[in-house]
PDB file of C-alpha atoms in Angstrom:
ATOM      1  CA  MET A   1     -30.199 -32.291 -41.430  1.00 54.00           C
ATOM      2  CA  PRO A   2     -27.608 -33.448 -38.840  1.00 56.00           C
ATOM      3  CA  TYR A   3     -27.901 -37.020 -37.606  1.00 57.00           C
ATOM      4  CA  GLU A   4     -29.382 -37.399 -34.156  1.00 56.00           C
ATOM      5  CA  VAL A   5     -27.899 -39.570 -31.400  1.00 58.00           C
ATOM      6  CA  HIS A   6     -28.005 -42.997 -32.992  1.00 67.00           C
ATOM      7  CA  THR A   7     -29.066 -46.142 -31.145  1.00 81.00           C
ATOM      8  CA  PRO A   8     -27.931 -49.162 -33.170  1.00 92.00           C
ATOM      9  CA  VAL A   9     -30.274 -52.149 -33.109  1.00 94.00           C
ATOM     10  CA  LEU A  10     -28.948 -55.392 -31.542  1.00 96.00           C
ATOM     11  CA  LYS A  11     -25.644 -53.692 -30.712  1.00 96.00           C
ATOM     12  CA  ASP A  12     -24.609 -56.115 -27.955  1.00 95.00           C
ATOM     13  CA  GLU A  13     -25.412 -59.120 -30.119  1.00 96.00           C
ATOM     14  CA  ILE A  14     -23.370 -57.703 -33.013  1.00 97.00           C
ATOM     15  CA  ILE A  15     -20.415 -57.129 -30.682  1.00 96.00           C
ATOM     16  CA  ASP A  16     -20.671 -60.716 -29.408  1.00 95.00           C
ATOM     17  CA  ILE A  17     -20.611 -62.013 -32.981  1.00 95.00           C
ATOM     18  CA  PHE A  18     -17.796 -59.924 -34.428  1.00 95.00           C
ATOM     19  CA  VAL A  19     -15.434 -59.200 -31.520  1.00 91.00           C
ATOM     20  CA  PRO A  20     -13.127 -62.078 -30.466  1.00 78.00           C
ATOM     21  CA  LYS A  21     -13.439 -63.090 -26.827  1.00 72.00           C
ATOM     22  CA  GLY A  22      -9.673 -63.500 -26.270  1.00 59.00           C
ATOM     23  CA  SER A  23      -6.970 -61.129 -25.088  1.00 51.00           C
ATOM     24  CA  GLU A  24      -5.883 -57.982 -26.902  1.00 58.00           C
ATOM     25  CA  GLU A  25      -3.106 -59.973 -28.565  1.00 49.00           C
ATOM     26  CA  GLU A  26      -5.683 -62.358 -30.022  1.00 50.00           C
ATOM     27  CA  LYS A  27      -7.700 -59.536 -31.559  1.00 58.00           C
ATOM     28  CA  GLU A  28      -5.549 -59.457 -34.644  1.00 68.00           C
ATOM     29  CA  LYS A  29      -5.660 -56.596 -37.125  1.00 73.00           C
ATOM     30  CA  CYS A  30      -8.568 -57.375 -39.420  1.00 88.00           C
ATOM     31  CA  TYR A  31     -10.955 -55.774 -41.883  1.00 94.00           C
ATOM     32  CA  PHE A  32     -14.684 -55.335 -41.358  1.00 97.00           C
ATOM     33  CA  CYS A  33     -17.346 -54.095 -43.775  1.00 98.00           C
ATOM     34  CA  ASP A  34     -20.368 -52.107 -42.558  1.00 98.00           C
ATOM     35  CA  CYS A  35     -22.671 -52.102 -45.577  1.00 97.00           C
ATOM     36  CA  THR A  36     -25.169 -49.624 -44.107  1.00 95.00           C
ATOM     37  CA  PHE A  37     -23.223 -47.059 -42.086  1.00 96.00           C
ATOM     38  CA  GLY A  38     -26.102 -44.692 -41.271  1.00 92.00           C
ATOM     39  CA  GLY A  39     -25.268 -42.927 -38.020  1.00 92.00           C
ATOM     40  CA  GLY A  40     -22.247 -45.183 -37.499  1.00 94.00           C
ATOM     41  CA  GLY A  41     -23.566 -46.817 -34.329  1.00 94.00           C
ATOM     42  CA  HIS A  42     -22.441 -50.354 -35.089  1.00 96.00           C
ATOM     43  CA  SER A  43     -19.068 -49.330 -36.550  1.00 96.00           C
ATOM     44  CA  PHE A  44     -18.083 -47.155 -33.593  1.00 96.00           C
ATOM     45  CA  ALA A  45     -19.304 -49.759 -31.077  1.00 96.00           C
ATOM     46  CA  LEU A  46     -17.223 -52.496 -32.719  1.00 96.00           C
ATOM     47  CA  LEU A  47     -14.165 -50.282 -32.945  1.00 95.00           C
ATOM     48  CA  GLU A  48     -14.476 -49.382 -29.263  1.00 94.00           C
ATOM     49  CA  LYS A  49     -14.397 -53.079 -28.347  1.00 93.00           C
ATOM     50  CA  ASN A  50     -11.709 -54.039 -30.859  1.00 92.00           C
ATOM     51  CA  PRO A  51      -9.328 -51.173 -31.732  1.00 91.00           C
ATOM     52  CA  HIS A  52      -7.477 -53.464 -34.165  1.00 90.00           C
ATOM     53  CA  LEU A  53     -10.386 -53.309 -36.609  1.00 93.00           C
ATOM     54  CA  ASN A  54     -10.160 -51.489 -39.921  1.00 96.00           C
ATOM     55  CA  ILE A  55     -13.641 -50.643 -41.161  1.00 97.00           C
ATOM     56  CA  VAL A  56     -14.840 -50.028 -44.710  1.00 98.00           C
ATOM     57  CA  ALA A  57     -18.373 -48.599 -44.592  1.00 98.00           C
ATOM     58  CA  PHE A  58     -20.947 -47.931 -47.299  1.00 97.00           C
ATOM     59  CA  ASP A  59     -23.883 -45.570 -47.441  1.00 95.00           C
ATOM     60  CA  GLN A  60     -25.780 -44.283 -50.459  1.00 92.00           C
ATOM     61  CA  ASP A  61     -27.099 -41.261 -48.553  1.00 91.00           C
ATOM     62  CA  LEU A  62     -24.809 -38.251 -48.870  1.00 91.00           C
ATOM     63  CA  GLU A  63     -26.118 -36.871 -45.556  1.00 90.00           C
ATOM     64  CA  ALA A  64     -24.918 -40.034 -43.793  1.00 92.00           C
ATOM     65  CA  ILE A  65     -21.492 -39.698 -45.410  1.00 95.00           C
ATOM     66  CA  GLU A  66     -21.127 -36.010 -44.530  1.00 94.00           C
ATOM     67  CA  ASN A  67     -22.241 -36.524 -40.926  1.00 93.00           C
ATOM     68  CA  GLY A  68     -20.102 -39.649 -40.678  1.00 95.00           C
ATOM     69  CA  LEU A  69     -16.971 -37.833 -41.799  1.00 96.00           C
ATOM     70  CA  LYS A  70     -17.557 -35.180 -39.126  1.00 96.00           C
ATOM     71  CA  LYS A  71     -18.027 -37.795 -36.411  1.00 94.00           C
ATOM     72  CA  ILE A  72     -14.977 -39.770 -37.552  1.00 96.00           C
ATOM     73  CA  LYS A  73     -12.858 -36.625 -37.355  1.00 96.00           C
ATOM     74  CA  LYS A  74     -14.287 -35.705 -33.955  1.00 95.00           C
ATOM     75  CA  GLU A  75     -13.502 -39.193 -32.609  1.00 93.00           C
ATOM     76  CA  ASN A  76     -10.085 -39.183 -34.306  1.00 94.00           C
ATOM     77  CA  ARG A  77     -10.882 -42.370 -36.230  1.00 95.00           C
ATOM     78  CA  GLN A  78      -9.699 -41.233 -39.678  1.00 95.00           C
ATOM     79  CA  GLU A  79      -7.202 -44.106 -39.888  1.00 94.00           C
ATOM     80  CA  LYS A  80      -9.748 -46.732 -38.828  1.00 96.00           C
ATOM     81  CA  ILE A  81     -12.979 -46.002 -40.757  1.00 97.00           C
ATOM     82  CA  HIS A  82     -13.088 -45.512 -44.525  1.00 97.00           C
ATOM     83  CA  LEU A  83     -16.457 -44.257 -45.843  1.00 97.00           C
ATOM     84  CA  ILE A  84     -17.678 -44.958 -49.368  1.00 97.00           C
ATOM     85  CA  HIS A  85     -20.605 -43.014 -50.835  1.00 95.00           C
ATOM     86  CA  ALA A  86     -22.282 -45.837 -52.747  1.00 94.00           C
ATOM     87  CA  ASN A  87     -24.986 -48.465 -52.538  1.00 94.00           C
ATOM     88  CA  PHE A  88     -23.725 -51.663 -50.942  1.00 96.00           C
ATOM     89  CA  SER A  89     -24.426 -53.465 -54.228  1.00 95.00           C
ATOM     90  CA  SER A  90     -20.996 -52.227 -55.365  1.00 95.00           C
ATOM     91  CA  ILE A  91     -19.232 -54.020 -52.482  1.00 96.00           C
ATOM     92  CA  GLU A  92     -17.300 -56.497 -54.638  1.00 96.00           C
ATOM     93  CA  GLU A  93     -16.125 -53.840 -57.101  1.00 96.00           C
ATOM     94  CA  LYS A  94     -15.062 -51.349 -54.427  1.00 97.00           C
ATOM     95  CA  LEU A  95     -13.219 -53.820 -52.220  1.00 97.00           C
ATOM     96  CA  ASN A  96     -11.454 -55.360 -55.204  1.00 96.00           C
ATOM     97  CA  GLN A  97     -10.215 -51.874 -56.073  1.00 96.00           C
ATOM     98  CA  MET A  98      -8.894 -51.509 -52.515  1.00 95.00           C
ATOM     99  CA  GLY A  99      -7.130 -54.864 -52.661  1.00 95.00           C
ATOM    100  CA  LEU A 100      -9.253 -56.254 -49.836  1.00 95.00           C
ATOM    101  CA  SER A 101     -11.059 -59.088 -51.602  1.00 92.00           C
ATOM    102  CA  GLY A 102     -10.753 -62.249 -49.518  1.00 92.00           C
ATOM    103  CA  ARG A 103      -9.441 -60.292 -46.520  1.00 93.00           C
ATOM    104  CA  ILE A 104     -12.713 -59.202 -44.898  1.00 96.00           C
ATOM    105  CA  SER A 105     -13.413 -61.061 -41.662  1.00 94.00           C
ATOM    106  CA  GLY A 106     -16.896 -59.675 -41.030  1.00 96.00           C
ATOM    107  CA  ILE A 107     -19.737 -58.089 -43.009  1.00 98.00           C
ATOM    108  CA  LEU A 108     -22.824 -56.442 -41.522  1.00 98.00           C
ATOM    109  CA  PHE A 109     -26.051 -55.379 -43.234  1.00 98.00           C
ATOM    110  CA  ASP A 110     -28.493 -53.341 -41.124  1.00 96.00           C
ATOM    111  CA  LEU A 111     -31.407 -53.099 -43.540  1.00 94.00           C
ATOM    112  CA  GLY A 112     -34.385 -50.784 -43.554  1.00 77.00           C
ATOM    113  CA  VAL A 113     -34.732 -47.073 -42.972  1.00 80.00           C
ATOM    114  CA  SER A 114     -32.950 -45.245 -40.180  1.00 76.00           C
ATOM    115  CA  SER A 115     -34.569 -43.205 -37.439  1.00 75.00           C
ATOM    116  CA  HIS A 116     -32.889 -40.156 -38.958  1.00 74.00           C
ATOM    117  CA  HIS A 117     -34.741 -40.658 -42.225  1.00 77.00           C
ATOM    118  CA  LEU A 118     -38.051 -41.302 -40.486  1.00 80.00           C
ATOM    119  CA  ASN A 119     -37.700 -38.175 -38.362  1.00 81.00           C
ATOM    120  CA  ASP A 120     -36.793 -35.888 -41.277  1.00 88.00           C
ATOM    121  CA  PRO A 121     -40.079 -34.971 -43.028  1.00 89.00           C
ATOM    122  CA  SER A 122     -38.217 -33.660 -46.085  1.00 90.00           C
ATOM    123  CA  ARG A 123     -37.222 -37.245 -46.957  1.00 91.00           C
ATOM    124  CA  GLY A 124     -40.818 -38.464 -47.246  1.00 92.00           C
ATOM    125  CA  PHE A 125     -40.313 -41.826 -45.524  1.00 91.00           C
ATOM    126  CA  SER A 126     -42.868 -41.303 -42.776  1.00 92.00           C
ATOM    127  CA  PHE A 127     -46.509 -40.267 -42.626  1.00 92.00           C
ATOM    128  CA  LEU A 128     -46.192 -38.958 -39.051  1.00 90.00           C
ATOM    129  CA  ARG A 129     -45.300 -35.490 -40.315  1.00 90.00           C
ATOM    130  CA  ASP A 130     -46.154 -33.961 -43.678  1.00 95.00           C
ATOM    131  CA  GLY A 131     -43.439 -33.861 -46.301  1.00 95.00           C
ATOM    132  CA  PRO A 132     -42.780 -34.398 -50.003  1.00 96.00           C
ATOM    133  CA  LEU A 133     -43.322 -37.894 -51.433  1.00 96.00           C
ATOM    134  CA  ASP A 134     -39.668 -38.628 -52.109  1.00 95.00           C
ATOM    135  CA  MET A 135     -38.441 -41.785 -50.275  1.00 95.00           C
ATOM    136  CA  ARG A 136     -35.130 -42.015 -52.154  1.00 93.00           C
ATOM    137  CA  MET A 137     -32.193 -43.037 -49.968  1.00 90.00           C
ATOM    138  CA  ASN A 138     -29.887 -41.343 -52.454  1.00 85.00           C
ATOM    139  CA  ARG A 139     -31.523 -38.085 -53.476  1.00 81.00           C
ATOM    140  CA  ASP A 140     -28.602 -37.360 -55.805  1.00 74.00           C
ATOM    141  CA  SER A 141     -29.379 -40.406 -57.928  1.00 69.00           C
ATOM    142  CA  SER A 142     -30.085 -39.546 -61.556  1.00 66.00           C
ATOM    143  CA  TYR A 143     -31.994 -42.745 -62.325  1.00 76.00           C
ATOM    144  CA  LEU A 144     -34.149 -43.505 -59.275  1.00 85.00           C
ATOM    145  CA  PRO A 145     -37.633 -41.933 -59.516  1.00 93.00           C
ATOM    146  CA  SER A 146     -39.236 -40.585 -56.354  1.00 95.00           C
ATOM    147  CA  ALA A 147     -42.369 -42.087 -54.817  1.00 97.00           C
ATOM    148  CA  LYS A 148     -44.331 -39.149 -56.239  1.00 96.00           C
ATOM    149  CA  GLU A 149     -43.122 -39.944 -59.757  1.00 96.00           C
ATOM    150  CA  ILE A 150     -43.963 -43.625 -59.312  1.00 97.00           C
ATOM    151  CA  LEU A 151     -47.517 -42.822 -58.226  1.00 98.00           C
ATOM    152  CA  GLU A 152     -47.926 -40.311 -61.071  1.00 96.00           C
ATOM    153  CA  GLN A 153     -46.609 -42.539 -63.848  1.00 95.00           C
ATOM    154  CA  LYS A 154     -47.639 -46.097 -63.007  1.00 98.00           C
ATOM    155  CA  SER A 155     -50.993 -47.564 -64.008  1.00 98.00           C
ATOM    156  CA  GLU A 156     -53.565 -48.588 -61.424  1.00 98.00           C
ATOM    157  CA  ARG A 157     -52.637 -52.243 -61.883  1.00 98.00           C
ATOM    158  CA  GLU A 158     -48.915 -51.530 -61.540  1.00 98.00           C
ATOM    159  CA  ILE A 159     -49.449 -49.558 -58.333  1.00 98.00           C
ATOM    160  CA  ALA A 160     -51.593 -52.362 -56.902  1.00 98.00           C
ATOM    161  CA  ASP A 161     -48.890 -54.901 -57.790  1.00 98.00           C
ATOM    162  CA  ILE A 162     -46.202 -52.798 -56.048  1.00 98.00           C
ATOM    163  CA  LEU A 163     -48.268 -52.468 -52.874  1.00 98.00           C
ATOM    164  CA  PHE A 164     -49.090 -56.167 -52.779  1.00 97.00           C
ATOM    165  CA  ARG A 165     -45.644 -57.524 -53.670  1.00 96.00           C
ATOM    166  CA  TYR A 166     -43.497 -55.184 -51.575  1.00 96.00           C
ATOM    167  CA  GLY A 167     -45.892 -54.400 -48.739  1.00 95.00           C
ATOM    168  CA  GLU A 168     -48.120 -57.482 -48.668  1.00 95.00           C
ATOM    169  CA  GLU A 169     -51.004 -54.989 -48.545  1.00 97.00           C
ATOM    170  CA  LYS A 170     -54.345 -56.816 -48.684  1.00 96.00           C
ATOM    171  CA  HIS A 171     -56.230 -53.676 -49.771  1.00 98.00           C
ATOM    172  CA  SER A 172     -53.757 -52.951 -52.588  1.00 98.00           C
ATOM    173  CA  ARG A 173     -56.333 -52.859 -55.389  1.00 98.00           C
ATOM    174  CA  LEU A 174     -58.648 -50.453 -53.613  1.00 98.00           C
ATOM    175  CA  ILE A 175     -55.750 -48.205 -52.558  1.00 98.00           C
ATOM    176  CA  ALA A 176     -54.407 -48.129 -56.124  1.00 98.00           C
ATOM    177  CA  SER A 177     -57.867 -47.258 -57.445  1.00 98.00           C
ATOM    178  CA  LYS A 178     -58.231 -44.377 -54.976  1.00 98.00           C
ATOM    179  CA  ILE A 179     -54.719 -43.075 -55.781  1.00 98.00           C
ATOM    180  CA  VAL A 180     -55.520 -42.973 -59.488  1.00 98.00           C
ATOM    181  CA  GLU A 181     -58.876 -41.336 -58.756  1.00 98.00           C
ATOM    182  CA  PHE A 182     -57.180 -38.697 -56.563  1.00 98.00           C
ATOM    183  CA  ARG A 183     -54.425 -37.900 -59.073  1.00 97.00           C
ATOM    184  CA  SER A 184     -57.002 -37.348 -61.823  1.00 96.00           C
ATOM    185  CA  ARG A 185     -58.264 -34.318 -59.893  1.00 96.00           C
ATOM    186  CA  ASN A 186     -55.277 -33.185 -57.791  1.00 95.00           C
ATOM    187  CA  ASP A 187     -51.514 -33.282 -57.579  1.00 95.00           C
ATOM    188  CA  LEU A 188     -50.406 -36.050 -55.215  1.00 97.00           C
ATOM    189  CA  ASN A 189     -47.443 -34.332 -53.552  1.00 94.00           C
ATOM    190  CA  SER A 190     -47.298 -35.080 -49.865  1.00 97.00           C
ATOM    191  CA  THR A 191     -47.038 -37.905 -47.366  1.00 97.00           C
ATOM    192  CA  LYS A 192     -50.174 -36.753 -45.556  1.00 97.00           C
ATOM    193  CA  GLN A 193     -52.202 -36.862 -48.777  1.00 98.00           C
ATOM    194  CA  LEU A 194     -51.147 -40.450 -49.358  1.00 98.00           C
ATOM    195  CA  GLU A 195     -51.730 -41.401 -45.738  1.00 97.00           C
ATOM    196  CA  ASN A 196     -55.267 -40.015 -45.892  1.00 97.00           C
ATOM    197  CA  ILE A 197     -56.066 -41.973 -49.054  1.00 98.00           C
ATOM    198  CA  VAL A 198     -54.824 -45.246 -47.569  1.00 98.00           C
ATOM    199  CA  PHE A 199     -56.430 -44.648 -44.172  1.00 97.00           C
ATOM    200  CA  HIS A 200     -59.899 -44.345 -45.716  1.00 97.00           C
ATOM    201  CA  CYS A 201     -59.429 -47.470 -47.800  1.00 98.00           C
ATOM    202  CA  TYR A 202     -59.383 -49.528 -44.614  1.00 97.00           C
ATOM    203  CA  PRO A 203     -62.686 -50.591 -43.013  1.00 95.00           C
ATOM    204  CA  ARG A 204     -63.516 -48.503 -39.960  1.00 94.00           C
ATOM    205  CA  LYS A 205     -62.997 -51.415 -37.578  1.00 92.00           C
ATOM    206  CA  GLU A 206     -59.415 -51.884 -38.875  1.00 93.00           C
ATOM    207  CA  ARG A 207     -58.261 -48.263 -38.871  1.00 93.00           C
ATOM    208  CA  TYR A 208     -57.275 -48.079 -35.214  1.00 90.00           C
ATOM    209  CA  ARG A 209     -56.262 -51.699 -34.658  1.00 86.00           C
ATOM    210  CA  GLY A 210     -52.602 -52.729 -34.755  1.00 85.00           C
ATOM    211  CA  VAL A 211     -50.181 -50.863 -36.982  1.00 88.00           C
ATOM    212  CA  HIS A 212     -51.250 -47.745 -38.855  1.00 94.00           C
ATOM    213  CA  PRO A 213     -53.060 -48.543 -42.127  1.00 96.00           C
ATOM    214  CA  ALA A 214     -50.505 -46.603 -44.200  1.00 96.00           C
ATOM    215  CA  THR A 215     -47.501 -48.557 -42.876  1.00 95.00           C
ATOM    216  CA  LYS A 216     -47.476 -51.266 -45.560  1.00 95.00           C
ATOM    217  CA  THR A 217     -48.024 -48.808 -48.413  1.00 97.00           C
ATOM    218  CA  PHE A 218     -45.105 -46.638 -47.314  1.00 96.00           C
ATOM    219  CA  GLN A 219     -42.920 -49.720 -46.853  1.00 95.00           C
ATOM    220  CA  ALA A 220     -43.795 -50.992 -50.316  1.00 97.00           C
ATOM    221  CA  LEU A 221     -43.042 -47.698 -52.033  1.00 97.00           C
ATOM    222  CA  ARG A 222     -39.726 -47.300 -50.191  1.00 95.00           C
ATOM    223  CA  LEU A 223     -38.584 -50.786 -51.153  1.00 95.00           C
ATOM    224  CA  PHE A 224     -39.627 -50.280 -54.775  1.00 96.00           C
ATOM    225  CA  VAL A 225     -38.174 -46.792 -55.156  1.00 95.00           C
ATOM    226  CA  ASN A 226     -34.773 -47.811 -53.771  1.00 94.00           C
ATOM    227  CA  GLU A 227     -34.721 -51.270 -55.384  1.00 94.00           C
ATOM    228  CA  GLU A 228     -33.812 -52.649 -51.966  1.00 95.00           C
ATOM    229  CA  LEU A 229     -34.758 -56.290 -52.485  1.00 96.00           C
ATOM    230  CA  LYS A 230     -32.957 -56.405 -55.835  1.00 95.00           C
ATOM    231  CA  ALA A 231     -29.826 -54.912 -54.249  1.00 95.00           C
ATOM    232  CA  LEU A 232     -29.937 -57.425 -51.379  1.00 97.00           C
ATOM    233  CA  GLU A 233     -30.343 -60.415 -53.713  1.00 97.00           C
ATOM    234  CA  LYS A 234     -27.387 -59.237 -55.797  1.00 96.00           C
ATOM    235  CA  THR A 235     -25.110 -58.321 -52.922  1.00 97.00           C
ATOM    236  CA  LEU A 236     -25.322 -61.402 -50.717  1.00 97.00           C
ATOM    237  CA  PRO A 237     -23.482 -63.609 -53.273  1.00 97.00           C
ATOM    238  CA  ASP A 238     -21.022 -60.776 -53.972  1.00 96.00           C
ATOM    239  CA  ALA A 239     -20.276 -60.466 -50.257  1.00 96.00           C
ATOM    240  CA  LEU A 240     -19.146 -64.090 -50.140  1.00 93.00           C
ATOM    241  CA  LYS A 241     -16.496 -63.357 -52.755  1.00 94.00           C
ATOM    242  CA  ILE A 242     -14.766 -60.721 -50.620  1.00 95.00           C
ATOM    243  CA  LEU A 243     -15.100 -62.586 -47.295  1.00 96.00           C
ATOM    244  CA  LYS A 244     -12.090 -64.484 -45.953  1.00 94.00           C
ATOM    245  CA  LYS A 245     -12.378 -68.165 -45.072  1.00 94.00           C
ATOM    246  CA  GLY A 246     -14.099 -68.530 -41.715  1.00 94.00           C
ATOM    247  CA  GLY A 247     -15.526 -65.016 -41.999  1.00 95.00           C
ATOM    248  CA  LEU A 248     -18.998 -64.000 -40.848  1.00 97.00           C
ATOM    249  CA  ILE A 249     -21.946 -62.294 -42.553  1.00 98.00           C
ATOM    250  CA  ALA A 250     -24.696 -60.856 -40.348  1.00 98.00           C
ATOM    251  CA  VAL A 251     -27.948 -59.345 -41.626  1.00 98.00           C
ATOM    252  CA  ILE A 252     -30.462 -57.383 -39.561  1.00 97.00           C
ATOM    253  CA  SER A 253     -33.818 -57.218 -41.338  1.00 96.00           C
ATOM    254  CA  PHE A 254     -37.065 -55.565 -40.322  1.00 93.00           C
ATOM    255  CA  HIS A 255     -39.768 -57.292 -42.328  1.00 89.00           C
ATOM    256  CA  SER A 256     -40.560 -60.673 -43.812  1.00 92.00           C
ATOM    257  CA  LEU A 257     -39.556 -59.990 -47.435  1.00 94.00           C
ATOM    258  CA  GLU A 258     -35.951 -59.169 -46.562  1.00 96.00           C
ATOM    259  CA  ASP A 259     -35.728 -61.873 -43.924  1.00 96.00           C
ATOM    260  CA  ARG A 260     -37.028 -64.490 -46.386  1.00 96.00           C
ATOM    261  CA  ILE A 261     -34.293 -63.638 -48.900  1.00 97.00           C
ATOM    262  CA  VAL A 262     -31.581 -63.878 -46.238  1.00 98.00           C
ATOM    263  CA  LYS A 263     -32.961 -67.093 -44.706  1.00 97.00           C
ATOM    264  CA  HIS A 264     -33.164 -68.931 -48.038  1.00 97.00           C
ATOM    265  CA  PHE A 265     -29.724 -67.724 -49.141  1.00 98.00           C
ATOM    266  CA  PHE A 266     -27.988 -68.777 -45.918  1.00 98.00           C
ATOM    267  CA  ARG A 267     -29.777 -72.139 -45.835  1.00 97.00           C
ATOM    268  CA  SER A 268     -28.828 -72.881 -49.445  1.00 97.00           C
ATOM    269  CA  LEU A 269     -25.171 -72.143 -48.645  1.00 97.00           C
ATOM    270  CA  ALA A 270     -25.278 -74.442 -45.633  1.00 96.00           C
ATOM    271  CA  LYS A 271     -26.817 -77.256 -47.686  1.00 96.00           C
ATOM    272  CA  LYS A 272     -24.025 -76.913 -50.258  1.00 96.00           C
ATOM    273  CA  GLY A 273     -21.439 -77.224 -47.484  1.00 95.00           C
ATOM    274  CA  GLU A 274     -20.055 -73.708 -47.938  1.00 96.00           C
ATOM    275  CA  GLY A 275     -20.384 -72.872 -44.269  1.00 96.00           C
ATOM    276  CA  SER A 276     -22.809 -72.974 -41.379  1.00 96.00           C
ATOM    277  CA  LEU A 277     -25.670 -71.037 -39.855  1.00 96.00           C
ATOM    278  CA  ILE A 278     -25.024 -69.482 -36.446  1.00 94.00           C
ATOM    279  CA  GLY A 279     -28.209 -70.662 -34.758  1.00 90.00           C
ATOM    280  CA  LYS A 280     -31.190 -72.312 -36.436  1.00 86.00           C
ATOM    281  CA  LYS A 281     -33.491 -69.402 -35.674  1.00 93.00           C
ATOM    282  CA  PRO A 282     -32.937 -65.640 -36.019  1.00 96.00           C
ATOM    283  CA  ILE A 283     -31.614 -63.664 -33.075  1.00 97.00           C
ATOM    284  CA  LEU A 284     -34.269 -61.306 -31.716  1.00 97.00           C
ATOM    285  CA  PRO A 285     -33.943 -58.194 -29.553  1.00 96.00           C
ATOM    286  CA  THR A 286     -34.552 -58.538 -25.861  1.00 96.00           C
ATOM    287  CA  ALA A 287     -37.630 -57.079 -24.182  1.00 95.00           C
ATOM    288  CA  ALA A 288     -35.349 -54.550 -22.476  1.00 95.00           C
ATOM    289  CA  GLU A 289     -33.978 -53.315 -25.802  1.00 95.00           C
ATOM    290  CA  ILE A 290     -37.440 -53.011 -27.331  1.00 93.00           C
ATOM    291  CA  GLN A 291     -38.540 -50.967 -24.333  1.00 92.00           C
ATOM    292  CA  THR A 292     -35.746 -48.447 -24.887  1.00 92.00           C
ATOM    293  CA  ASN A 293     -35.670 -48.565 -28.693  1.00 89.00           C
ATOM    294  CA  LYS A 294     -39.023 -49.252 -30.360  1.00 85.00           C
ATOM    295  CA  ARG A 295     -37.367 -49.503 -33.770  1.00 83.00           C
ATOM    296  CA  ALA A 296     -35.880 -52.805 -32.625  1.00 90.00           C
ATOM    297  CA  ARG A 297     -39.215 -54.560 -32.122  1.00 90.00           C
ATOM    298  CA  SER A 298     -39.393 -56.119 -35.605  1.00 91.00           C
ATOM    299  CA  ALA A 299     -35.663 -56.771 -36.038  1.00 95.00           C
ATOM    300  CA  LYS A 300     -34.326 -60.222 -36.912  1.00 97.00           C
ATOM    301  CA  LEU A 301     -30.631 -61.036 -37.036  1.00 98.00           C
ATOM    302  CA  ARG A 302     -29.327 -63.971 -39.079  1.00 98.00           C
ATOM    303  CA  VAL A 303     -25.652 -64.941 -39.180  1.00 98.00           C
ATOM    304  CA  PHE A 304     -23.677 -67.207 -41.521  1.00 98.00           C
ATOM    305  CA  GLN A 305     -20.076 -68.319 -41.175  1.00 97.00           C
ATOM    306  CA  LEU A 306     -18.067 -69.199 -44.268  1.00 96.00           C
ATOM    307  CA  LYS A 307     -16.285 -72.539 -44.051  1.00 94.00           C
ATOM    308  CA  PRO A 308     -12.775 -72.106 -42.602  1.00 90.00           C
ATOM    309  CA  SER A 309      -9.799 -73.090 -44.741  1.00 75.00           C
ATOM    310  CA  MET A 310      -8.488 -76.593 -44.086  1.00 56.00           C
TER     311      MET A 310
END
């Protein structure tokens, strides 16, 4: 499925962080790493503002890579953007192989699931339209089980633990019980089946208040299936090793579990004197951006700058 027109979250703020404010001469040739390329919105926006950039971008989704290569060719950016089909957890290995370790001036993580994935029912990330219970970012992976396989194979207690830990779902035990009850009689194949189970586990007075009842369950399964928190915890220290002195790491997260990992990691670095936080609090999207891009409403941007060389 071709990528739609992509609206990158916090685009202006990312440009302000990573593009020098000086003249063209001051925007020296430098290397930037986009760890979650997706539709390429951030990469292309940065390159438009600073043509001296050389971008290495990661994405584990083959669709993102294929669409990205087409867009790069169309925009004649083949010499400026290098795409790598891999999870960003391999950042240190890949950039070492390219001889770029210690030469990267900026690293960006835009976490979460893209609008493209949510809008494609065949990926199984959303309950808005019926589709298979997949949820794998990399469908070509030989070791990652789909959400369907997780819900088929895990015990009731294990499912409840996943929903509570990764989705902070307060009805996790009841939902897990109803999933196991359903699968004993039927095949649990589709997003709408799962949505219906979760919806009816919520008390009537809570079903139409706030976010949809199935939101936390789908979030939890996506995070678990793709091992997203584990990859983030591994990659943040690895990213430091390939960043040049004075370089910047920026992370856009969309829920508390990811943001907590980033916040604690950056604060621990600052306490050890390895660099400094850019702002004490996360950068949030403006009301105007949220109005035009609803995906931005839960975004939080945290930035850390590695200590410059003396």
